[in-house]
mmCIF file of C-alpha atoms and ligand atoms in Angstrom:
data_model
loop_
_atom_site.group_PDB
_atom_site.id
_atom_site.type_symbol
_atom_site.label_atom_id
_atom_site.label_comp_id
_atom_site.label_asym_id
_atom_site.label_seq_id
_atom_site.Cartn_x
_atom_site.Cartn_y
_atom_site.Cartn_z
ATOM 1 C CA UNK K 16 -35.256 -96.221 7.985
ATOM 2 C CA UNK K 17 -33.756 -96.359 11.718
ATOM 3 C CA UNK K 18 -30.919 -97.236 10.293
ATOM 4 C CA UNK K 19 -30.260 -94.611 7.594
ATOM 5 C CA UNK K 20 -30.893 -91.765 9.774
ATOM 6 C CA UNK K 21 -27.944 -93.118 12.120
ATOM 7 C CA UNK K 22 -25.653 -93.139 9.506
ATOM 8 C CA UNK K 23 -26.735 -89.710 8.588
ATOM 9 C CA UNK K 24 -25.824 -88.379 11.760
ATOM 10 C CA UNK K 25 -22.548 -90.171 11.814
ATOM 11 C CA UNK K 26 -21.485 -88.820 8.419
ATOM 12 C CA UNK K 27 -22.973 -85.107 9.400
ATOM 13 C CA UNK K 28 -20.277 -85.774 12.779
ATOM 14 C CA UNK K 29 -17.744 -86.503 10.667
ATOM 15 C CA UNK K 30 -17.936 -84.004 8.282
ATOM 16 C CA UNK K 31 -18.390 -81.322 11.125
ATOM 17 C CA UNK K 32 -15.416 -83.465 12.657
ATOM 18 C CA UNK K 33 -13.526 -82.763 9.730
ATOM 19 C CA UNK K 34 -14.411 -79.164 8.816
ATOM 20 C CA UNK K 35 -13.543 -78.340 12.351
ATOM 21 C CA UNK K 36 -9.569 -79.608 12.315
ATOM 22 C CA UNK K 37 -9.529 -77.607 8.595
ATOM 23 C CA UNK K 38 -10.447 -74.341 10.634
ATOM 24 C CA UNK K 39 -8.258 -75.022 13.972
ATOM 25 C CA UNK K 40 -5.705 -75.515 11.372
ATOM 26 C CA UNK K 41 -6.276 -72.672 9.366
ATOM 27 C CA UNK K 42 -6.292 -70.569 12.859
ATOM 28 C CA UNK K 43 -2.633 -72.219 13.460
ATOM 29 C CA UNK K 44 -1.280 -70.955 10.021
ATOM 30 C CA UNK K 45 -3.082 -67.213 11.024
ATOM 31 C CA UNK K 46 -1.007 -67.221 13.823
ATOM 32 C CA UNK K 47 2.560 -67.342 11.936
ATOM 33 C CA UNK K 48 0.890 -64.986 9.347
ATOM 34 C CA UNK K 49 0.368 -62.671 12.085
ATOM 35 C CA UNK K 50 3.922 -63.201 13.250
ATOM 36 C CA UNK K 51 5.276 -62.349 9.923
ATOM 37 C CA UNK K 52 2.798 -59.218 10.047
ATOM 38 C CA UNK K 53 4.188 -57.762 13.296
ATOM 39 C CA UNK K 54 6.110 -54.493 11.976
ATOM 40 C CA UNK K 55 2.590 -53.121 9.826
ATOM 41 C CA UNK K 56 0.516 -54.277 13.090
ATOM 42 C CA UNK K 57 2.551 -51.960 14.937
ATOM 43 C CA UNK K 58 2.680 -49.254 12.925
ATOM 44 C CA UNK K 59 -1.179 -49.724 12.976
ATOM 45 C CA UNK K 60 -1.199 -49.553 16.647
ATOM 46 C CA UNK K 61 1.697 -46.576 16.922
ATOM 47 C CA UNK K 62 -0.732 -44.302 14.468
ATOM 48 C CA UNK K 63 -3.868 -45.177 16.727
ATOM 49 C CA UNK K 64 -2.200 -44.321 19.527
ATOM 50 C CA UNK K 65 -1.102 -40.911 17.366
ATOM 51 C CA UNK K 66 -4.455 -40.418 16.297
ATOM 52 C CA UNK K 67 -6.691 -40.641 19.767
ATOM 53 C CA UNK K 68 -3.313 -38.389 21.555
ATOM 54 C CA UNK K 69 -3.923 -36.044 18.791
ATOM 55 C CA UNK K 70 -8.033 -36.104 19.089
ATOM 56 C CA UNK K 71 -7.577 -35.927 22.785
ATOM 57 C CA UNK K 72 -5.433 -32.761 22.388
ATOM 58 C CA UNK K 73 -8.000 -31.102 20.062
ATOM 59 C CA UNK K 74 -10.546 -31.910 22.584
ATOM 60 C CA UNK K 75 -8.668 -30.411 24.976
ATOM 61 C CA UNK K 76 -8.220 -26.952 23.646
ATOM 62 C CA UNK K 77 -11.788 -26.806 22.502
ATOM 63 C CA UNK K 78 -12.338 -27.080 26.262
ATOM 64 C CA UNK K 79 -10.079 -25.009 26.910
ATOM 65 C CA UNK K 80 -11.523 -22.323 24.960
ATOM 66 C CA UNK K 81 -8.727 -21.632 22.796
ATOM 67 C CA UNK K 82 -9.834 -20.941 19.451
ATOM 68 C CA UNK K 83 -8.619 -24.169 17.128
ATOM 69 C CA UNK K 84 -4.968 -22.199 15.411
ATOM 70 C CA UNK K 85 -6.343 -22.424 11.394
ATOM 71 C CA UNK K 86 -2.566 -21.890 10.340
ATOM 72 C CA UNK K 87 -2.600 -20.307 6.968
ATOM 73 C CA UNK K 88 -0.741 -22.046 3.973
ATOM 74 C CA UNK K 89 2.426 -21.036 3.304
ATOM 75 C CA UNK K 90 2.756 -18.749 0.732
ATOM 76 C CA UNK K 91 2.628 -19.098 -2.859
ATOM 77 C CA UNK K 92 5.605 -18.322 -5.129
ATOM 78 C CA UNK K 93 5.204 -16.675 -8.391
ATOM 79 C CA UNK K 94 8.051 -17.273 -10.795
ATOM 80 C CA UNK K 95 7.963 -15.038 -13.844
ATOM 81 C CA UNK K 96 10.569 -15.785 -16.034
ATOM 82 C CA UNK K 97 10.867 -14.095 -19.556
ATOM 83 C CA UNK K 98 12.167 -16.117 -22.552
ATOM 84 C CA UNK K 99 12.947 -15.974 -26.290
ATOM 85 C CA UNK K 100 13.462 -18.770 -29.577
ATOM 86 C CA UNK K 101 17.500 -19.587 -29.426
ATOM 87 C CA UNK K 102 19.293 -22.362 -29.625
ATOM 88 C CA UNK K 103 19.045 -23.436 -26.274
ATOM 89 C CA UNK K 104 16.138 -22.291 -25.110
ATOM 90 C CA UNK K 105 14.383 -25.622 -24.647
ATOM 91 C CA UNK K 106 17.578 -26.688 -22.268
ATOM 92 C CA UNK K 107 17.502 -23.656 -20.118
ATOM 93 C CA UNK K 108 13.383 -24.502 -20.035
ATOM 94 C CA UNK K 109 13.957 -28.177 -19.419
ATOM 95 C CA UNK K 110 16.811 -27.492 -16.709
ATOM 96 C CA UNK K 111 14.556 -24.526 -15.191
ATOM 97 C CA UNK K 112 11.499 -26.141 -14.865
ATOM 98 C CA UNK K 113 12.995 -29.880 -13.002
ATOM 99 C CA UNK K 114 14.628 -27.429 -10.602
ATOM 100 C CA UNK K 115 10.891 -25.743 -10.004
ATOM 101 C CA UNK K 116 9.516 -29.472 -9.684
ATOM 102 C CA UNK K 117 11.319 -29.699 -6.461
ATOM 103 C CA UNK K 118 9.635 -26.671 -5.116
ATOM 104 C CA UNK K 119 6.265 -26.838 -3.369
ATOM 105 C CA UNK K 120 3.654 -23.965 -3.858
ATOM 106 C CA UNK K 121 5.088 -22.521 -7.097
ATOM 107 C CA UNK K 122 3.404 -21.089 -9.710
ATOM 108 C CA UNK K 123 5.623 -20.529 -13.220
ATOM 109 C CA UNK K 124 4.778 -17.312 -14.828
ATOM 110 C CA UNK K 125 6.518 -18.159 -18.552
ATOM 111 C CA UNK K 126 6.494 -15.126 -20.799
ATOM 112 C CA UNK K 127 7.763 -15.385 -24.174
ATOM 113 C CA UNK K 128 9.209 -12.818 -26.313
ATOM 114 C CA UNK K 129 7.379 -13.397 -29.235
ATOM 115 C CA UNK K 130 4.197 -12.511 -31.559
ATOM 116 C CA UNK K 131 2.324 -15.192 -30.533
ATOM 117 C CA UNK K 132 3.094 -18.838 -28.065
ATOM 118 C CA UNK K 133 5.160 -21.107 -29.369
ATOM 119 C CA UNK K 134 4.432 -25.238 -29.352
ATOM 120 C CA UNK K 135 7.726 -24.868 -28.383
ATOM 121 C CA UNK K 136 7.053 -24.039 -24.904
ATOM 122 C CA UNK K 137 3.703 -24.822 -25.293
ATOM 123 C CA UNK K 138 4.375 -28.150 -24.827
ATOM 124 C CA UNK K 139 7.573 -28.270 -22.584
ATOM 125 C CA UNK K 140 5.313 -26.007 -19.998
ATOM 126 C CA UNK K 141 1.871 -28.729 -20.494
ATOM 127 C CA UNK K 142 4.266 -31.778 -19.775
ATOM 128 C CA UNK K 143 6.029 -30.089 -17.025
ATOM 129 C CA UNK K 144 4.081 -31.104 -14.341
ATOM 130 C CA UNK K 145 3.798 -27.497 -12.624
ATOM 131 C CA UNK K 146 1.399 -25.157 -12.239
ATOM 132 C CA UNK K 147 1.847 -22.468 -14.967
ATOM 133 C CA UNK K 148 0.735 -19.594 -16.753
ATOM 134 C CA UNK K 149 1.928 -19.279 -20.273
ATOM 135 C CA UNK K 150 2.278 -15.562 -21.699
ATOM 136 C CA UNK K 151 3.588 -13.931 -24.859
ATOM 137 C CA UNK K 152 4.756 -10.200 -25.721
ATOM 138 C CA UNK K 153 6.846 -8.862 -28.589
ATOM 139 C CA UNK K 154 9.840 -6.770 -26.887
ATOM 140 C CA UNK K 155 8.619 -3.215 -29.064
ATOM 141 C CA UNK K 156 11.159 -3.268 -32.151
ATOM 142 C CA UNK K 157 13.431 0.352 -31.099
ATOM 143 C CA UNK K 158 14.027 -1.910 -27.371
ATOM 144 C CA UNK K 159 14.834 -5.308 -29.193
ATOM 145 C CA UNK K 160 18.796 -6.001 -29.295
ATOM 146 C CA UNK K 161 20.479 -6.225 -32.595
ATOM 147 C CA UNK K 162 22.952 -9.000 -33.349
ATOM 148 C CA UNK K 163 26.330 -7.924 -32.381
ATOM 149 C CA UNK K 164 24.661 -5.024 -29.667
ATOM 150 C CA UNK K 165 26.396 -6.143 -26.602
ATOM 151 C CA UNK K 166 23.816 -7.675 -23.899
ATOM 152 C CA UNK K 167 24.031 -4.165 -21.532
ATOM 153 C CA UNK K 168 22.986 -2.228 -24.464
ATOM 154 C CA UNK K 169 19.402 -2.457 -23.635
ATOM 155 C CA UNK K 170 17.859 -4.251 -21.265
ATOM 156 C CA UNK K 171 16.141 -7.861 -21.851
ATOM 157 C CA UNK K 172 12.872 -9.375 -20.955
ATOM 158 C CA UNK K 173 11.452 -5.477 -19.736
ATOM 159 C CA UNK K 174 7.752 -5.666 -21.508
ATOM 160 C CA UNK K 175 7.395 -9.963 -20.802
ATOM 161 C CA UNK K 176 8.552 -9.116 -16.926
ATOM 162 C CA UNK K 177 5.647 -6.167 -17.042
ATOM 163 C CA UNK K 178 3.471 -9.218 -19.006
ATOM 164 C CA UNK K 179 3.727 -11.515 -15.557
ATOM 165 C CA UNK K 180 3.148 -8.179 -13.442
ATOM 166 C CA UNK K 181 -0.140 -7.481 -15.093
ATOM 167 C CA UNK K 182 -1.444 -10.675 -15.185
ATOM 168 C CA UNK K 183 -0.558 -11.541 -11.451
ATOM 169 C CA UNK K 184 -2.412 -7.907 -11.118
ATOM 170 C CA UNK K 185 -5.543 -9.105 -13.199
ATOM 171 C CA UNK K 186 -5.982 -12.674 -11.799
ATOM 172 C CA UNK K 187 -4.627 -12.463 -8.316
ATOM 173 C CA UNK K 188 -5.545 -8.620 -7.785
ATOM 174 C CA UNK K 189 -8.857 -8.768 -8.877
ATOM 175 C CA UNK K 190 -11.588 -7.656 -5.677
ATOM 176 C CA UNK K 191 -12.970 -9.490 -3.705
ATOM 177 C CA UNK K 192 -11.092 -12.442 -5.406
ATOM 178 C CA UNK K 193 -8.474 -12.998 -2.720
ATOM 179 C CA UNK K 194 -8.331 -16.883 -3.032
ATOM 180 C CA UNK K 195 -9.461 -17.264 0.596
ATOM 181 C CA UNK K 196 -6.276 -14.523 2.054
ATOM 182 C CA UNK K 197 -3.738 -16.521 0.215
ATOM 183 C CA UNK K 198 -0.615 -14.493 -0.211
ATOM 184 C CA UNK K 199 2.173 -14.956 -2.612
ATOM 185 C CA UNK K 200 6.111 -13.584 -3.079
ATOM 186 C CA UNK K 201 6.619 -12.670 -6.430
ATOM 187 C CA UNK K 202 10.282 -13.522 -7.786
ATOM 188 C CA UNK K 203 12.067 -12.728 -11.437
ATOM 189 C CA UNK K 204 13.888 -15.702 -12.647
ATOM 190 C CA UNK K 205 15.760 -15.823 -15.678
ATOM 191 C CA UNK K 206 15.790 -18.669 -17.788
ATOM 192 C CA UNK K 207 19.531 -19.426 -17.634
ATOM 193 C CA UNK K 208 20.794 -18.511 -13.945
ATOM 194 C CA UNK K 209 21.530 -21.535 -11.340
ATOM 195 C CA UNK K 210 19.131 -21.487 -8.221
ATOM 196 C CA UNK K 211 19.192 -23.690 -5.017
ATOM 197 C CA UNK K 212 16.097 -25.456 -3.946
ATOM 198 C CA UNK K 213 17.103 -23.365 -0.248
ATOM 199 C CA UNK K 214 16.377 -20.063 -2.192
ATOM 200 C CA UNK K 215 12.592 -20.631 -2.527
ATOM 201 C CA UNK K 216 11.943 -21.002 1.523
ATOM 202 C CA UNK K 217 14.535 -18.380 1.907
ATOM 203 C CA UNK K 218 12.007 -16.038 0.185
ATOM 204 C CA UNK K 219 8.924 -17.443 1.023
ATOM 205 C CA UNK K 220 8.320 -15.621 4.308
ATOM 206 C CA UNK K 221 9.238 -12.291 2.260
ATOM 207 C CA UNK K 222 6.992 -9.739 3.685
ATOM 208 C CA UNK K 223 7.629 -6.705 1.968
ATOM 209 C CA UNK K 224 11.361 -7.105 -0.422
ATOM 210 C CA UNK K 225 13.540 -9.747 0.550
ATOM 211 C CA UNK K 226 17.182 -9.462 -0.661
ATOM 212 C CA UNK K 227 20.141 -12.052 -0.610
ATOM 213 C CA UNK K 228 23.547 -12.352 -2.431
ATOM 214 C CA UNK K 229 24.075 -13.450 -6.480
ATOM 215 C CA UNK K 230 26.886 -15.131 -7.182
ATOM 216 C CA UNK K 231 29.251 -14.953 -10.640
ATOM 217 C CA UNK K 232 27.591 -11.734 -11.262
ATOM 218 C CA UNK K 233 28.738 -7.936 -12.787
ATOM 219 C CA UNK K 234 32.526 -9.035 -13.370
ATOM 220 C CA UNK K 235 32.415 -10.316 -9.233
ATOM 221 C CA UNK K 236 32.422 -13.669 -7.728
ATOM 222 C CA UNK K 237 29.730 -12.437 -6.350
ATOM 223 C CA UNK K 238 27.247 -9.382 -5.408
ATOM 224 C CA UNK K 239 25.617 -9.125 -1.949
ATOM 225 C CA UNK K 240 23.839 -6.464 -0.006
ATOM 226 C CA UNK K 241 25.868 -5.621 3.694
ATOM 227 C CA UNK K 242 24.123 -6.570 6.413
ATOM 228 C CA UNK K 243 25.120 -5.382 9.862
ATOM 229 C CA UNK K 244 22.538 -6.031 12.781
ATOM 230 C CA UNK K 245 20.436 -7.237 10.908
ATOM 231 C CA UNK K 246 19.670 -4.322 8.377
ATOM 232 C CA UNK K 247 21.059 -4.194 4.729
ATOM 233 C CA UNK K 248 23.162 -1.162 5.407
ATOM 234 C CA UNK K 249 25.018 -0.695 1.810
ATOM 235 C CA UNK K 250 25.598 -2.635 -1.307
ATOM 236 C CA UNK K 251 29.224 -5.094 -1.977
ATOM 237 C CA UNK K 252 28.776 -4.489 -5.743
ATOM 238 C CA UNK K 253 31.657 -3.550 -8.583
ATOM 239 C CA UNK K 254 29.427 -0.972 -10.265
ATOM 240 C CA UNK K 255 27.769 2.090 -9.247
ATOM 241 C CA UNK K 256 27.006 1.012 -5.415
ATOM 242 C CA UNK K 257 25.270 4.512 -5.723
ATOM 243 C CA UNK K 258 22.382 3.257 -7.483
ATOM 244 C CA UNK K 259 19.263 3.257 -5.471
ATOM 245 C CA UNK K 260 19.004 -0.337 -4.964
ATOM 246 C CA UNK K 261 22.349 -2.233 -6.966
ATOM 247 C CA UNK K 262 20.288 -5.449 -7.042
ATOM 248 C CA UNK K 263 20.808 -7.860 -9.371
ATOM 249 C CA UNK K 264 17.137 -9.324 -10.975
ATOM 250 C CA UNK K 265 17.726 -12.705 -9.316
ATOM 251 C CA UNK K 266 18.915 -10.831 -5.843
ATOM 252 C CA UNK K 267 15.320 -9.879 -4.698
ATOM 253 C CA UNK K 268 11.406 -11.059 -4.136
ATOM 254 C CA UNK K 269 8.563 -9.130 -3.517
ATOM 255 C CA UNK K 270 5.551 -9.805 -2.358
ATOM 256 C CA UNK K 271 2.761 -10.268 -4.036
ATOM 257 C CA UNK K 272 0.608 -8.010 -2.011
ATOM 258 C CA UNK K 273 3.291 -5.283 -1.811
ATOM 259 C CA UNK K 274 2.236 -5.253 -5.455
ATOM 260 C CA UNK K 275 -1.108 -5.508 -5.575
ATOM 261 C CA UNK K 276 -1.205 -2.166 -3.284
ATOM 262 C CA UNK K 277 0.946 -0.315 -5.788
ATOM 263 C CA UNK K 278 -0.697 -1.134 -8.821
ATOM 264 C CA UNK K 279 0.800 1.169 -10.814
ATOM 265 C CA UNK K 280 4.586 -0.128 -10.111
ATOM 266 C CA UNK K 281 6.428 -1.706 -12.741
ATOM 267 C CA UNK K 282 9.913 -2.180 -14.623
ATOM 268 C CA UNK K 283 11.061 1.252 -16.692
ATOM 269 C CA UNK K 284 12.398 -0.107 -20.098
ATOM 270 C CA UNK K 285 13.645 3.521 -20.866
ATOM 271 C CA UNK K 286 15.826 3.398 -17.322
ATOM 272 C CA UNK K 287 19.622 3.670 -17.851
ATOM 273 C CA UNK K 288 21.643 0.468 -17.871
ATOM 274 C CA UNK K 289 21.867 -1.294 -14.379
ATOM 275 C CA UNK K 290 18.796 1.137 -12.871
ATOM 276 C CA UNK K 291 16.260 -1.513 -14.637
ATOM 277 C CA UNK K 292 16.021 -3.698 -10.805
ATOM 278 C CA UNK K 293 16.027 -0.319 -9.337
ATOM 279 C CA UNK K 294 12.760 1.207 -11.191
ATOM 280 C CA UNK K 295 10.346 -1.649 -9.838
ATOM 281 C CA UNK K 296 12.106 -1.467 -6.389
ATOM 282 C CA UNK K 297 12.276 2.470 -5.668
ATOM 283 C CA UNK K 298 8.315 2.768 -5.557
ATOM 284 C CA UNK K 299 7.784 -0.427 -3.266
ATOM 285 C CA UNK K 300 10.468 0.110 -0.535
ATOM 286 C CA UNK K 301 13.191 2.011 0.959
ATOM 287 C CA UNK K 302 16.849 0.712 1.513
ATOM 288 C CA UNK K 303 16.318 -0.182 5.603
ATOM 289 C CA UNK K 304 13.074 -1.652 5.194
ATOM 290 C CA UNK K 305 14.745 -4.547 2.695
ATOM 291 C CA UNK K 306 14.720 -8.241 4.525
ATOM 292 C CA UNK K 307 17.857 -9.615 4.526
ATOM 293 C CA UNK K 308 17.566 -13.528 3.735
ATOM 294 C CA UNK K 309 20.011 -16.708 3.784
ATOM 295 C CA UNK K 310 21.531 -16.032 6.880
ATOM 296 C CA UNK K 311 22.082 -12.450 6.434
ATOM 297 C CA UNK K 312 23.283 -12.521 3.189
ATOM 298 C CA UNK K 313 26.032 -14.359 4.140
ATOM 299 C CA UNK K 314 25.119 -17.838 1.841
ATOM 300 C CA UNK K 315 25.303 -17.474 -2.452
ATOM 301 C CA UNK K 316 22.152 -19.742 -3.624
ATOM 302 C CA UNK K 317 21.716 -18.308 -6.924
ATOM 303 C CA UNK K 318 24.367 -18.579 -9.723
ATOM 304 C CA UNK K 319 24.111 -15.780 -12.898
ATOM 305 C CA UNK K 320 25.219 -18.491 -14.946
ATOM 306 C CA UNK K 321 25.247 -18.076 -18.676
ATOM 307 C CA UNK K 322 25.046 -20.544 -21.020
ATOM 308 C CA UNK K 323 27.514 -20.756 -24.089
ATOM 309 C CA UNK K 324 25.646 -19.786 -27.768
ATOM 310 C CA UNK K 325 26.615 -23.326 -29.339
ATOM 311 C CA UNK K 326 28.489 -23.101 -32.714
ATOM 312 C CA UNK K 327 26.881 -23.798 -35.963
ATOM 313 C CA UNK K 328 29.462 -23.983 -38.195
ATOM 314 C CA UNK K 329 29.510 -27.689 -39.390
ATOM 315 C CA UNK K 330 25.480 -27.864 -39.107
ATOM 316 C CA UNK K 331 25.725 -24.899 -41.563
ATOM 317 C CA UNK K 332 28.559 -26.064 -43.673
ATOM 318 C CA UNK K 333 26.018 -29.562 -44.117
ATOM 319 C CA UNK K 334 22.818 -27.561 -44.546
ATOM 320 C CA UNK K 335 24.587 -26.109 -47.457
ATOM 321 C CA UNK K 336 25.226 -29.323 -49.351
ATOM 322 C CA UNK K 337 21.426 -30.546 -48.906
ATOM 323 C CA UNK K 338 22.690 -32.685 -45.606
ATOM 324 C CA UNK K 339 21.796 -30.398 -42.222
ATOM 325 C CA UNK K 340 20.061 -32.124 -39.508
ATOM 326 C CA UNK K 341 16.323 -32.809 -40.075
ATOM 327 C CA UNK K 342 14.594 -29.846 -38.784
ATOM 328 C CA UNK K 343 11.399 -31.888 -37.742
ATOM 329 C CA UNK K 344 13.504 -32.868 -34.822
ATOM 330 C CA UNK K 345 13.144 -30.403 -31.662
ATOM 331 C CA UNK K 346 16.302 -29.247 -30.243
HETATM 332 C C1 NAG C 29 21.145 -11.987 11.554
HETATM 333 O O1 NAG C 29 21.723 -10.982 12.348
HETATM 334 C C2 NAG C 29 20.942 -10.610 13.476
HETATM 335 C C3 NAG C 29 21.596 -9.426 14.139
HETATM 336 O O2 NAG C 29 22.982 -9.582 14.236
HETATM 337 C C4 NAG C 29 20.804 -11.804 14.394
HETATM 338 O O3 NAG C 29 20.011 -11.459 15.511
HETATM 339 C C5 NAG C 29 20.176 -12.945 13.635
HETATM 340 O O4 NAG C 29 20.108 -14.090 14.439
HETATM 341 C C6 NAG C 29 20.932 -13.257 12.366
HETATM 342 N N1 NAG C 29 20.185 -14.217 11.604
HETATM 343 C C7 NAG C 29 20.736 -15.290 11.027
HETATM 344 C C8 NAG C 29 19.831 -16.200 10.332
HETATM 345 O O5 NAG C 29 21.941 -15.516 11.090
#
């Protein structure tokens, strides 16, 4: 019996013995793991260190009285951009909307020229990955373009730009709905110009109409209002510089609450040819008070780029023999 119990003990020692060297070795390997862990360690230490500097400054202004800065967010931007069924409308979308992907805090006002909303752009707009609003009016048939009118003949995307207007008026405008003081710059953007990812924070800080030059635009390399000490003092424009405000659409942003107060501005579809910019403007602002953005109009960030109308000749010369491309395929 004696005897049994000693061995017990001498196996339970050796198995402690044992289980002992496992864990000092196990503690040997943790130290070159720890080795090979240095960089994240000290990351981990650097953002402590970040974190109690940053608590301690808190701290200290609550001491100091100071009220704690709640910095408001940056403004939102509203894009409203009018389109219609072409050829290429799906590319101009496509192209459009991974340029907008790059741009935080927008919000893509799409309105379509059309009796109803087409899957079309339906879907492009619900696998975009922004944050849109999709729209739809019929341009009124005595303002609709004919094929052959040239493009000046009447002005494009008039009722779908007054579309975006009252719906940013109607969700945005509505009172006490204020979406806890958020403000927004409201900008026109065609479907088929060129912009620059600068050209969104350019007009972000907008506070009333922010202006800034277009480039490849009204038969110039490029129109620009002329800044001199800081004020937009006169237009550098081929055409009528008379015109109240000679402003391409993609030359300006307003902002949103600019338009909220003036409910009743909006774009004149009956306005003479190049006076369409000039209708929305003249009840918002007047010439000196316009904001003069990248770097005093002194940088082009937005192309009026056009986009060829692709030839159909062989797809129609196959469609006529039975053979045209299958139409279930979206182009
Ligand atoms: C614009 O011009 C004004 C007046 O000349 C000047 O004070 C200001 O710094 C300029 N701004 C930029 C961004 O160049």
């Amino acid at each position: 019996m004696r005897l049994k119990l000693k061995t017990v003990f001498v196996l339970y020692f050796l198995v402690s013995l044992l289980g002992l060297i496992y864990a000092l070795m196990q503690l040997g390997q943790r130290c070159d793991c720890t080795e090979h862990d240095a960089p994240k360690e000290r990351t981990i230490s650097r953002l402590r260190g970040e974190l109690r500097r940053l608590r301690e400054r808190a701290k200290k202004s609550e001491v100091a009285g100071q009220p704690q800065i709640e910095s408001s967010p940056p403004p939102t931007i509203f894009v409203i951009t009018p389109t219609y069924a072409r050829l290429v409308q799906k590319a101009e979308l496509t192209r459009l909307s991974q340029t907008f992907l790059h741009v935080p805090r927008l919000h893509w006002i799409v309105v379509e020229d059309s009796q109803t909303k087409t899957p079309l752009v339906g879907q492009l707009l619900a696998q975009s990955g922004l944050s849109y609003t999709h729209l739809h009016v019929a341009t009124a048939r005595e303002r609709k373009l004919q094929e052959g009118d040239p493009s000046w003949l009447k002005p494009r995307g008039v009722e779908q730009r007054n579309e975006g207007l009252r719906w940013l008026r109607e969700d945005r405008g509505a009172p006490g709905d204020r979406r806890g003081g958020q403000s927004g710059v409201v900008y026109f953007a065609d479907d088929d110009n060129t912009y620059s990812l600068r050209l969104f924070e350019e007009m972000r800080s907008t506070r009333r109409v922010s202006v800034w030059p277009v480039g490849l635009v009204g038969g110039m390399k490029y129109e620009k209002p002329v800044v001199e000490g800081g004020k937009v003092v006169r237009f550098h424009v081929g055409w009528r510089p008379g015109r109240p405000f000679p402003l391409d659409m993609a030359g300006f942003a307003v902002s949103l609450e600019l338009l909220l107060a003036n409910p009743d501005s909006r774009f004149d579809g009956d306005a003479p040819t190049g006076f369409l910019e000039s209708s929305l403007l003249q009840g918002l602002v007047t010439a000196d008070q316009l904001e003069p953005k990248a770097d005093n109009c002194s940088k082009v960030l937005v192309w009026h780029t056009r986009t060829e109308k692709p030839k159909m000749k062989r797809e129609d010369a196959l469609q006529a023999q039975g053979l045209g491309s299958d139409p279930a395929v979206e182009v």
